[in-house]
CSV table of C-alpha atoms and ligand atoms in Angstrom, one decimal:
chain,number,residue,atom,x,y,z
A,136,UNK,CA,2.9,0.4,-84.0
A,137,UNK,CA,4.9,-1.9,-81.7
A,138,UNK,CA,3.5,-3.8,-78.7
A,139,UNK,CA,5.8,-2.2,-76.2
A,140,UNK,CA,8.2,0.8,-76.5
A,141,UNK,CA,10.7,1.9,-73.9
A,142,UNK,CA,10.7,5.7,-74.6
A,143,UNK,CA,13.5,8.3,-74.4
A,144,UNK,CA,16.1,6.1,-72.8
A,145,UNK,CA,19.9,6.0,-73.0
A,146,UNK,CA,20.2,2.7,-75.0
A,147,UNK,CA,23.5,0.7,-74.9
A,148,UNK,CA,24.3,0.4,-78.6
A,149,UNK,CA,27.7,-0.4,-80.2
A,150,UNK,CA,29.6,0.0,-76.9
A,151,UNK,CA,28.1,3.3,-75.8
A,152,UNK,CA,24.8,5.0,-74.8
A,153,UNK,CA,22.7,6.7,-77.4
A,154,UNK,CA,19.4,8.5,-76.9
A,155,UNK,CA,16.8,6.2,-78.4
A,156,UNK,CA,13.6,4.3,-78.0
A,157,UNK,CA,13.6,0.5,-77.8
A,158,UNK,CA,10.6,-1.4,-79.2
A,159,UNK,CA,9.5,-4.9,-78.3
A,160,UNK,CA,7.1,-7.3,-80.1
A,161,UNK,CA,6.4,-10.5,-78.2
A,162,UNK,CA,9.6,-12.0,-76.8
A,163,UNK,CA,11.9,-10.1,-79.2
A,164,UNK,CA,13.5,-6.7,-79.6
A,165,UNK,CA,11.8,-5.2,-82.7
A,166,UNK,CA,13.7,-2.0,-83.2
A,167,UNK,CA,16.0,0.6,-81.7
A,168,UNK,CA,15.3,4.1,-83.1
A,169,UNK,CA,13.7,7.4,-82.7
A,170,UNK,CA,10.1,8.4,-82.4
A,171,UNK,CA,8.9,4.8,-82.1
A,172,UNK,CA,5.3,4.3,-80.9
A,173,UNK,CA,3.8,1.4,-79.1
A,174,UNK,CA,0.4,0.2,-77.9
A,175,UNK,CA,2.1,0.4,-74.5
A,176,UNK,CA,4.8,2.8,-73.7
A,177,UNK,CA,7.1,3.2,-70.7
A,178,UNK,CA,9.0,6.4,-70.2
A,179,UNK,CA,12.5,5.6,-69.3
A,180,UNK,CA,14.1,9.1,-69.6
A,181,UNK,CA,17.3,9.4,-67.6
A,182,UNK,CA,17.6,5.6,-67.5
A,183,UNK,CA,20.2,3.4,-69.1
A,184,UNK,CA,18.7,0.6,-71.2
A,185,UNK,CA,21.2,-2.3,-71.0
A,186,UNK,CA,21.1,-5.9,-72.1
A,187,UNK,CA,20.1,-8.2,-69.2
A,188,UNK,CA,23.1,-9.3,-67.2
A,189,UNK,CA,24.3,-12.9,-67.5
A,190,UNK,CA,25.7,-14.5,-64.3
A,191,UNK,CA,27.8,-17.3,-65.7
A,192,UNK,CA,28.7,-18.8,-62.3
A,193,UNK,CA,26.0,-19.6,-59.6
A,194,UNK,CA,25.6,-22.4,-57.1
A,195,UNK,CA,21.9,-22.7,-56.1
A,196,UNK,CA,21.1,-25.4,-53.5
A,197,UNK,CA,24.7,-26.6,-53.3
A,198,UNK,CA,25.7,-28.9,-50.4
A,199,UNK,CA,28.9,-27.7,-48.8
A,200,UNK,CA,30.4,-28.7,-45.4
A,201,UNK,CA,27.2,-30.0,-44.0
A,202,UNK,CA,25.1,-27.0,-45.1
A,203,UNK,CA,23.2,-26.2,-48.4
A,204,UNK,CA,23.6,-22.9,-50.1
A,205,UNK,CA,20.6,-20.8,-49.1
A,206,UNK,CA,19.1,-19.8,-52.4
A,207,UNK,CA,17.3,-22.4,-54.5
A,208,UNK,CA,16.6,-21.9,-58.3
A,209,UNK,CA,13.5,-19.8,-57.5
A,210,UNK,CA,14.7,-17.5,-54.8
A,211,UNK,CA,18.0,-17.1,-56.8
A,212,UNK,CA,16.0,-16.2,-59.9
A,213,UNK,CA,14.1,-13.5,-58.0
A,214,UNK,CA,17.2,-12.1,-56.5
A,215,UNK,CA,18.9,-12.1,-59.9
A,216,UNK,CA,16.0,-10.4,-61.6
A,217,UNK,CA,16.0,-7.7,-58.8
A,218,UNK,CA,19.6,-7.0,-59.7
A,219,UNK,CA,19.1,-6.9,-63.5
A,220,UNK,CA,20.2,-10.5,-64.2
A,221,UNK,CA,18.1,-12.3,-66.9
A,222,UNK,CA,20.2,-15.5,-67.4
A,223,UNK,CA,22.4,-17.6,-65.1
A,224,UNK,CA,24.6,-20.6,-65.6
A,225,UNK,CA,24.7,-23.1,-62.7
A,226,UNK,CA,26.4,-26.5,-62.4
A,227,UNK,CA,25.5,-30.2,-62.5
A,228,UNK,CA,27.0,-32.4,-59.8
A,229,UNK,CA,28.4,-35.8,-60.6
A,230,UNK,CA,27.5,-38.7,-58.3
A,231,UNK,CA,30.1,-41.5,-58.0
A,232,UNK,CA,31.2,-42.9,-61.3
A,233,UNK,CA,28.2,-41.7,-63.4
A,234,UNK,CA,28.5,-39.9,-66.6
A,235,UNK,CA,27.6,-36.3,-67.4
A,236,UNK,CA,24.2,-37.0,-68.9
A,237,UNK,CA,22.8,-38.5,-65.7
A,238,UNK,CA,23.8,-35.5,-63.6
A,239,UNK,CA,22.5,-33.2,-66.3
A,240,UNK,CA,19.0,-34.6,-66.4
A,241,UNK,CA,18.9,-34.7,-62.5
A,242,UNK,CA,19.9,-31.1,-62.2
A,243,UNK,CA,17.4,-30.0,-65.0
A,244,UNK,CA,14.6,-31.8,-63.2
A,245,UNK,CA,15.5,-29.9,-60.1
A,246,UNK,CA,15.7,-26.5,-61.8
A,247,UNK,CA,12.9,-26.5,-64.4
A,248,UNK,CA,10.0,-26.2,-62.0
A,249,UNK,CA,11.7,-23.4,-60.1
A,250,UNK,CA,13.6,-21.1,-62.5
A,251,UNK,CA,12.1,-17.7,-63.0
A,252,UNK,CA,14.7,-16.4,-65.4
A,253,UNK,CA,16.5,-18.2,-68.3
A,254,UNK,CA,19.3,-20.6,-67.4
A,255,UNK,CA,21.9,-23.1,-68.5
A,256,UNK,CA,24.2,-25.5,-66.8
A,257,UNK,CA,27.9,-26.3,-66.9
A,258,UNK,CA,28.5,-30.1,-66.6
A,259,UNK,CA,30.7,-30.5,-63.6
A,260,UNK,CA,32.9,-33.5,-62.9
A,261,UNK,CA,35.3,-34.8,-60.4
A,262,UNK,CA,36.0,-38.1,-62.1
A,263,UNK,CA,36.9,-38.1,-65.7
A,264,UNK,CA,36.0,-41.7,-66.7
A,265,UNK,CA,35.1,-43.6,-69.8
A,266,UNK,CA,31.3,-42.9,-69.5
A,267,UNK,CA,32.0,-39.2,-69.3
A,268,UNK,CA,34.3,-39.3,-72.3
A,269,UNK,CA,31.8,-41.3,-74.4
A,270,UNK,CA,28.9,-38.9,-73.5
A,271,UNK,CA,30.7,-35.7,-74.5
A,272,UNK,CA,29.2,-35.5,-78.0
A,273,UNK,CA,25.7,-36.0,-76.6
A,274,UNK,CA,26.4,-33.4,-73.9
A,275,UNK,CA,27.2,-30.8,-76.6
A,276,UNK,CA,24.1,-31.9,-78.6
A,277,UNK,CA,22.0,-31.3,-75.5
A,278,UNK,CA,23.3,-27.7,-75.5
A,279,UNK,CA,25.8,-28.0,-72.7
A,280,UNK,CA,29.0,-26.9,-74.3
A,281,UNK,CA,31.1,-26.4,-71.2
A,282,UNK,CA,32.7,-28.8,-68.7
A,283,UNK,CA,33.8,-27.7,-65.3
A,284,UNK,CA,36.9,-29.2,-63.7
A,285,UNK,CA,39.0,-28.5,-60.6
A,286,UNK,CA,42.7,-28.3,-60.1
A,287,UNK,CA,42.1,-28.2,-56.3
A,288,UNK,CA,40.0,-30.2,-53.8
A,289,UNK,CA,41.9,-33.4,-53.9
A,290,UNK,CA,40.5,-34.5,-50.6
A,291,UNK,CA,36.9,-34.3,-51.9
A,292,UNK,CA,37.9,-36.3,-55.0
A,293,UNK,CA,37.3,-33.4,-57.4
A,294,UNK,CA,40.8,-32.6,-58.4
A,295,UNK,CA,42.2,-33.6,-61.8
A,296,UNK,CA,45.9,-34.6,-61.9
A,297,UNK,CA,48.1,-33.7,-64.8
A,298,UNK,CA,47.5,-37.0,-66.6
A,299,UNK,CA,43.7,-36.5,-66.5
A,300,UNK,CA,44.0,-32.8,-67.4
A,301,UNK,CA,45.7,-33.9,-70.6
A,302,UNK,CA,43.0,-36.5,-71.4
A,303,UNK,CA,40.1,-34.3,-70.6
A,304,UNK,CA,41.4,-31.2,-72.5
A,305,UNK,CA,42.3,-33.3,-75.5
A,306,UNK,CA,38.8,-34.9,-75.6
A,307,UNK,CA,37.0,-31.5,-75.1
A,308,UNK,CA,39.0,-29.9,-77.8
A,309,UNK,CA,37.9,-32.7,-80.2
A,310,UNK,CA,34.2,-32.2,-79.3
A,311,UNK,CA,34.2,-28.4,-79.3
A,312,UNK,CA,33.5,-28.2,-75.5
A,313,UNK,CA,34.9,-25.3,-73.5
A,314,UNK,CA,36.7,-26.2,-70.3
A,315,UNK,CA,35.9,-24.1,-67.3
A,316,UNK,CA,38.4,-24.6,-64.6
A,317,UNK,CA,38.9,-23.8,-60.9
A,318,UNK,CA,42.6,-23.0,-61.0
A,319,UNK,CA,44.3,-23.3,-57.7
A,320,UNK,CA,47.2,-25.8,-57.0
A,321,UNK,CA,45.4,-28.3,-54.8
A,322,UNK,CA,48.5,-30.3,-53.8
A,323,UNK,CA,50.2,-27.2,-52.3
A,324,UNK,CA,46.9,-26.1,-50.6
A,325,UNK,CA,46.4,-29.5,-49.1
A,326,UNK,CA,50.0,-29.5,-47.8
A,327,UNK,CA,49.7,-26.1,-46.3
A,328,UNK,CA,46.3,-27.0,-44.8
A,329,UNK,CA,47.8,-30.2,-43.2
A,330,UNK,CA,50.6,-28.1,-41.7
A,331,UNK,CA,48.1,-25.6,-40.3
A,332,UNK,CA,46.0,-28.4,-38.9
A,333,UNK,CA,49.1,-29.9,-37.1
A,334,UNK,CA,49.9,-26.5,-35.7
A,335,UNK,CA,46.3,-26.0,-34.6
A,336,UNK,CA,46.0,-22.8,-36.6
A,337,UNK,CA,42.8,-23.2,-38.6
A,338,UNK,CA,41.2,-19.8,-37.7
A,339,UNK,CA,40.0,-17.5,-40.5
A,340,UNK,CA,43.4,-15.9,-40.8
A,341,UNK,CA,44.7,-19.3,-42.1
A,342,UNK,CA,42.5,-19.1,-45.2
A,343,UNK,CA,44.7,-16.7,-47.2
A,344,UNK,CA,47.9,-18.4,-45.7
A,345,UNK,CA,46.9,-21.8,-46.9
A,346,UNK,CA,45.7,-20.6,-50.3
A,347,UNK,CA,48.4,-17.9,-51.2
A,348,UNK,CA,48.2,-16.0,-54.5
A,349,UNK,CA,51.1,-18.2,-55.8
A,350,UNK,CA,48.8,-21.3,-55.8
A,351,UNK,CA,46.4,-19.5,-58.2
A,352,UNK,CA,49.2,-18.1,-60.4
A,353,UNK,CA,50.9,-21.5,-60.7
A,354,UNK,CA,47.7,-23.2,-61.6
A,355,UNK,CA,46.8,-20.6,-64.3
A,356,UNK,CA,50.2,-21.0,-65.8
A,357,UNK,CA,49.9,-24.8,-65.8
A,358,UNK,CA,46.4,-25.0,-67.3
A,359,UNK,CA,47.6,-22.5,-69.9
A,360,UNK,CA,50.3,-24.9,-71.0
A,361,UNK,CA,47.8,-27.7,-71.3
A,362,UNK,CA,45.5,-25.4,-73.3
A,363,UNK,CA,48.2,-24.3,-75.6
A,364,UNK,CA,49.4,-27.9,-76.1
A,365,UNK,CA,45.9,-29.4,-76.7
A,366,UNK,CA,44.3,-26.4,-78.4
A,367,UNK,CA,41.4,-26.7,-76.0
A,368,UNK,CA,39.7,-23.4,-75.1
A,369,UNK,CA,39.8,-22.8,-71.4
A,370,UNK,CA,37.9,-20.4,-69.2
A,371,UNK,CA,39.4,-19.7,-65.8
A,372,UNK,CA,36.6,-19.1,-63.2
A,373,UNK,CA,36.9,-16.7,-60.2
A,374,UNK,CA,40.4,-15.3,-60.7
A,375,UNK,CA,40.9,-13.7,-57.3
A,376,UNK,CA,44.2,-11.9,-57.7
A,377,UNK,CA,45.7,-9.2,-59.9
A,378,UNK,CA,48.7,-11.4,-60.3
A,379,UNK,CA,46.5,-14.3,-61.5
A,380,UNK,CA,44.7,-12.0,-64.0
A,381,UNK,CA,47.9,-10.5,-65.3
A,382,UNK,CA,49.5,-14.0,-65.7
A,383,UNK,CA,46.4,-15.2,-67.6
A,384,UNK,CA,46.6,-12.3,-70.0
A,385,UNK,CA,50.4,-12.8,-70.6
A,386,UNK,CA,49.7,-16.5,-71.5
A,387,UNK,CA,46.9,-15.4,-73.8
A,388,UNK,CA,49.1,-13.0,-75.6
A,389,UNK,CA,51.6,-15.9,-76.0
A,390,UNK,CA,49.0,-17.9,-77.9
A,391,UNK,CA,47.1,-19.8,-75.2
A,392,UNK,CA,43.4,-20.0,-75.8
A,393,UNK,CA,42.3,-18.6,-72.4
A,394,UNK,CA,39.6,-16.4,-71.0
A,395,UNK,CA,39.2,-15.2,-67.5
A,396,UNK,CA,36.5,-14.4,-65.0
A,397,UNK,CA,36.6,-12.5,-61.7
A,398,UNK,CA,33.9,-11.7,-59.2
A,399,UNK,CA,32.7,-8.6,-57.3
A,400,UNK,CA,34.0,-10.0,-54.0
A,401,UNK,CA,37.6,-9.8,-55.3
A,402,UNK,CA,37.0,-6.2,-56.4
A,403,UNK,CA,35.3,-4.8,-53.3
A,404,UNK,CA,36.5,-7.0,-50.3
A,405,UNK,CA,40.0,-7.5,-49.0
A,406,UNK,CA,41.8,-9.7,-46.6
A,407,UNK,CA,41.8,-7.2,-43.8
A,408,UNK,CA,38.2,-8.5,-43.2
A,409,UNK,CA,39.5,-12.1,-42.5
A,410,UNK,CA,39.9,-11.6,-38.7
A,411,UNK,CA,37.8,-12.7,-35.7
A,412,UNK,CA,35.1,-12.6,-34.6
A,413,UNK,CA,33.2,-12.3,-37.9
A,414,UNK,CA,35.8,-12.8,-40.6
A,415,UNK,CA,34.5,-16.3,-41.3
A,416,UNK,CA,31.3,-14.7,-42.8
A,417,UNK,CA,33.6,-13.5,-45.6
A,418,UNK,CA,35.0,-17.0,-46.2
A,419,UNK,CA,35.1,-18.1,-49.9
A,420,UNK,CA,37.6,-20.0,-52.1
A,421,UNK,CA,39.8,-18.6,-53.5
A,422,UNK,CA,39.9,-16.1,-50.6
A,423,UNK,CA,39.6,-12.4,-50.9
A,424,UNK,CA,43.0,-10.9,-51.4
A,425,UNK,CA,45.1,-7.9,-50.4
A,426,UNK,CA,44.4,-4.3,-51.4
A,427,UNK,CA,47.3,-4.1,-54.0
A,428,UNK,CA,46.0,-7.4,-55.6
A,429,UNK,CA,42.5,-5.9,-55.8
A,430,UNK,CA,43.8,-2.6,-57.4
A,431,UNK,CA,45.7,-4.6,-60.0
A,432,UNK,CA,42.5,-6.7,-60.7
A,433,UNK,CA,40.5,-3.5,-61.4
A,434,UNK,CA,43.3,-2.5,-63.8
A,435,UNK,CA,43.1,-5.8,-65.6
A,436,UNK,CA,39.3,-5.3,-66.0
A,437,UNK,CA,39.7,-1.8,-67.3
A,438,UNK,CA,42.1,-3.0,-70.1
A,439,UNK,CA,40.0,-6.1,-70.9
A,440,UNK,CA,42.6,-8.5,-69.7
A,441,UNK,CA,39.8,-10.1,-67.7
A,442,UNK,CA,36.8,-10.6,-69.9
A,443,UNK,CA,34.0,-11.6,-67.6
A,444,UNK,CA,32.6,-10.8,-64.2
A,445,UNK,CA,30.3,-13.4,-62.6
A,446,UNK,CA,29.4,-14.0,-59.0
A,447,UNK,CA,30.2,-17.6,-57.8
A,448,UNK,CA,26.9,-16.9,-55.9
A,449,UNK,CA,26.9,-19.4,-53.0
A,450,UNK,CA,25.1,-17.8,-50.0
A,451,UNK,CA,24.9,-19.2,-46.5
A,452,UNK,CA,23.2,-17.7,-43.5
A,453,UNK,CA,25.1,-16.6,-40.4
A,454,UNK,CA,23.9,-19.8,-38.7
A,455,UNK,CA,25.3,-21.9,-41.5
A,456,UNK,CA,28.6,-20.1,-41.3
A,457,UNK,CA,28.7,-20.3,-37.5
A,458,UNK,CA,28.8,-24.1,-37.6
A,459,UNK,CA,32.5,-23.9,-38.6
A,460,UNK,CA,33.8,-24.5,-35.1
A,461,UNK,CA,36.7,-22.1,-35.7
A,462,UNK,CA,38.1,-24.4,-38.4
A,463,UNK,CA,38.3,-23.3,-42.0
A,464,UNK,CA,38.2,-27.0,-42.9
A,465,UNK,CA,34.6,-27.1,-41.6
A,466,UNK,CA,33.5,-23.7,-43.0
A,467,UNK,CA,30.8,-23.6,-45.7
A,468,UNK,CA,32.6,-21.5,-48.2
A,469,UNK,CA,30.9,-19.0,-50.4
A,470,UNK,CA,29.2,-15.6,-50.5
A,471,UNK,CA,25.9,-14.2,-51.7
A,472,UNK,CA,26.2,-12.1,-54.9
A,473,UNK,CA,23.7,-12.4,-57.7
A,474,UNK,CA,21.5,-9.5,-56.6
A,475,UNK,CA,24.3,-7.0,-56.0
A,476,UNK,CA,26.2,-8.1,-59.1
A,477,UNK,CA,25.3,-5.7,-61.9
A,478,UNK,CA,25.0,-2.8,-59.5
A,479,UNK,CA,28.5,-3.3,-58.1
A,480,UNK,CA,30.1,-3.6,-61.5
A,481,UNK,CA,28.3,-0.5,-62.8
A,482,UNK,CA,29.3,1.3,-59.6
A,483,UNK,CA,32.8,0.8,-60.9
A,484,UNK,CA,31.9,2.9,-63.9
A,485,UNK,CA,30.8,5.8,-61.7
A,486,UNK,CA,34.0,5.6,-59.7
A,487,UNK,CA,36.0,5.5,-63.0
A,488,UNK,CA,37.5,2.1,-62.4
A,489,UNK,CA,36.4,0.9,-65.8
A,490,UNK,CA,34.5,2.1,-68.8
A,491,UNK,CA,30.8,1.5,-69.5
A,492,UNK,CA,31.8,-0.5,-72.5
A,493,UNK,CA,34.1,-2.8,-70.5
A,494,UNK,CA,31.4,-3.2,-67.7
A,495,UNK,CA,28.6,-4.1,-70.0
A,496,UNK,CA,30.8,-6.5,-72.0
A,497,UNK,CA,32.0,-8.1,-68.8
A,498,UNK,CA,28.5,-8.8,-67.4
A,499,UNK,CA,26.6,-9.5,-70.6
A,500,UNK,CA,28.2,-9.6,-74.1
A,501,UNK,CA,31.3,-11.5,-73.2
A,502,UNK,CA,29.7,-14.3,-71.2
A,503,UNK,CA,27.1,-14.6,-74.0
A,504,UNK,CA,29.9,-15.0,-76.6
A,505,UNK,CA,32.0,-17.3,-74.5
A,506,UNK,CA,29.2,-19.6,-73.5
A,507,UNK,CA,27.4,-19.8,-76.9
A,508,UNK,CA,24.4,-17.6,-76.2
A,509,UNK,CA,25.2,-14.5,-78.3
A,510,UNK,CA,23.5,-12.6,-79.8
A,511,UNK,CA,20.2,-14.0,-78.5
A,512,UNK,CA,21.5,-13.1,-75.1
A,513,UNK,CA,23.9,-10.4,-74.3
A,514,UNK,CA,22.8,-7.9,-76.9
A,515,UNK,CA,20.0,-5.5,-77.8
A,516,UNK,CA,20.1,-6.4,-81.5
A,517,UNK,CA,16.6,-6.4,-83.1
A,518,UNK,CA,15.4,-10.0,-83.6
A,519,UNK,CA,17.0,-11.3,-80.4
A,520,UNK,CA,15.5,-11.9,-77.0
A,521,UNK,CA,14.2,-8.8,-75.3
A,522,UNK,CA,16.1,-9.3,-72.0
A,523,UNK,CA,16.6,-5.8,-70.7
A,524,UNK,CA,17.8,-4.1,-67.6
A,525,UNK,CA,16.6,-0.5,-67.0
A,526,UNK,CA,19.1,1.1,-64.8
A,527,UNK,CA,18.9,4.4,-62.9
A,528,UNK,CA,22.4,5.9,-62.8
A,529,UNK,CA,21.5,8.8,-60.5
A,530,UNK,CA,20.5,7.3,-57.2
A,531,UNK,CA,22.5,6.3,-54.2
A,532,UNK,CA,21.5,3.1,-52.4
A,533,UNK,CA,23.6,1.8,-49.5
A,534,UNK,CA,23.7,-2.0,-49.7
A,535,UNK,CA,21.6,-3.7,-47.1
A,536,UNK,CA,20.8,-7.4,-46.7
A,537,UNK,CA,17.3,-6.5,-45.4
A,538,UNK,CA,16.1,-4.8,-48.5
A,539,UNK,CA,17.3,-7.7,-50.7
A,540,UNK,CA,15.8,-11.0,-51.9
A,541,UNK,CA,18.7,-13.4,-51.4
A,542,UNK,CA,17.9,-15.8,-48.6
A,543,UNK,CA,20.7,-14.6,-46.3
A,544,UNK,CA,20.7,-12.5,-43.2
A,545,UNK,CA,23.8,-10.6,-44.0
A,546,UNK,CA,25.6,-9.0,-46.9
A,547,UNK,CA,29.4,-8.9,-47.3
A,548,UNK,CA,28.9,-5.4,-48.6
A,549,UNK,CA,26.5,-4.1,-45.9
A,550,UNK,CA,26.5,-0.3,-45.9
A,551,UNK,CA,28.6,0.1,-49.1
A,552,UNK,CA,27.4,3.2,-50.9
A,553,UNK,CA,26.5,1.9,-54.3
A,554,UNK,CA,25.7,4.5,-56.9
A,555,UNK,CA,22.9,3.6,-59.3
A,556,UNK,CA,20.5,0.6,-59.3
A,557,UNK,CA,18.4,-1.6,-61.5
A,558,UNK,CA,14.8,-0.4,-61.7
A,559,UNK,CA,13.2,-2.8,-64.0
A,560,UNK,CA,14.0,-6.1,-65.6
A,561,UNK,CA,12.4,-7.6,-68.7
A,562,UNK,CA,12.8,-11.3,-69.6
A,563,UNK,CA,11.9,-12.1,-73.2
A,564,UNK,CA,9.6,-9.0,-73.3
A,565,UNK,CA,7.9,-9.6,-70.0
A,566,UNK,CA,8.5,-7.4,-66.9
A,567,UNK,CA,9.7,-9.8,-64.3
A,568,UNK,CA,10.8,-7.2,-61.8
A,569,UNK,CA,10.3,-3.6,-61.0
A,570,UNK,CA,11.2,-1.5,-58.0
A,571,UNK,CA,7.6,-0.5,-57.2
A,572,UNK,CA,6.1,-4.0,-57.2
A,573,UNK,CA,9.0,-6.3,-56.8
A,574,UNK,CA,9.0,-9.8,-58.4
A,575,UNK,CA,6.4,-10.2,-61.2
A,576,UNK,CA,7.8,-13.2,-63.0
A,577,UNK,CA,6.7,-16.8,-62.7
A,578,UNK,CA,8.0,-19.9,-60.9
A,579,UNK,CA,9.1,-22.2,-63.8
A,580,UNK,CA,8.8,-19.3,-66.3
A,581,UNK,CA,12.5,-19.4,-67.1
A,582,UNK,CA,13.7,-21.7,-69.8
A,583,UNK,CA,16.7,-24.0,-70.3
A,584,UNK,CA,18.9,-22.5,-73.0
A,585,UNK,CA,20.6,-24.9,-75.4
A,586,UNK,CA,24.0,-23.4,-76.0
A,587,UNK,CA,26.1,-23.3,-79.1
A,588,UNK,CA,29.8,-23.9,-79.0
A,589,UNK,CA,32.0,-21.0,-77.7
A,590,UNK,CA,32.7,-18.2,-80.1
A,591,UNK,CA,36.1,-19.0,-81.6
A,592,UNK,CA,36.8,-15.4,-82.4
A,593,UNK,CA,36.9,-14.6,-78.7
A,594,UNK,CA,40.0,-16.7,-78.1
I,805,LIG,ZN1,32.0,-21.7,-57.9
């Protein structure tokens, strides 16, 4: 007799759905099998029983262009749980010349009292200095096994030049730390932005013009050369274009230890939306791309050329976005996404853009492997955390900001007919969300996950 049994579901097991029961004892999955009985049983017939989604890229309470992203760690956890997310990975922020441990303890202190689902952090730096270098072994020992760097944003002091890329990748390789990188050519983007400023053309149409696909492709190719030379494993965040994704895969095939992430906005939104009067509400970096780029990106997902989908969740309200004064240089960049994330990816399964295997790997198993959380997270293997998403594949719910939990007053996907939705989310055996009652988890009930090193077999 198990404590809890999810009866008669379609359980995701070895890359496909099987008719089975899933039993839970305490915080752990106890068994997957037939005819299991529990003191408590929930009938989930007709539902898909999937591992909880992992959003490996969120920005809660992030200051940007005079605004602060609208979700904090608590509202973001609730929104995530509503969508079927049980773990997220956010970022630390380096102040001045401090090391990575100072920003880590500050960000943990901010998150711990608020988180409602499990979480980790990527250590994020602008300045790669001696202190950072000396602290890398301790950082990994604290369970933070990824370092985020930028190849753009020179004007905000975040960009690494080629000399520092070489240093930071060499050191991270030595300490078994994965590099996660924002790959856009910042020098070219700054030059194009300066030219647009001089010409007085900083409207929303300037966003894709000052950040053309070429700047992403060039940066991916360059970081790939650094990865190949140093042997450091590199994860490219928010690949926005099909050309970028395809380039990444070509480099990987040629022996470069790379993995790539894309986001739902690059799969569902295109640059025809970047026009007045409301185009700025769709402003994010890298920008949303053309339809052909989007089609190619779906193909790269279907073949596994892009391993992970995450959100880059960074929501602003209309009022925040409207402070931009018709200048992309003053626009708070980012889109809401954590709540619509698993639903939009699984919608791609219904519309036959990718297989269920690829979809579940992209939102759960692959981020768990790459970020040192597997199999505890990202699997339904008995003995591991009972993080489960119970998904109804047979309903149609048009996306509407009103019915969601993210603290924004618009959705970039408003009205989109999304087939299927999450109905119930379990975090370590506890129901933290169900459609009938909403949020049932606890503020501070999530825990900080100490991560292992990335799975070398993945690269
Ligand atoms: Zn981001």
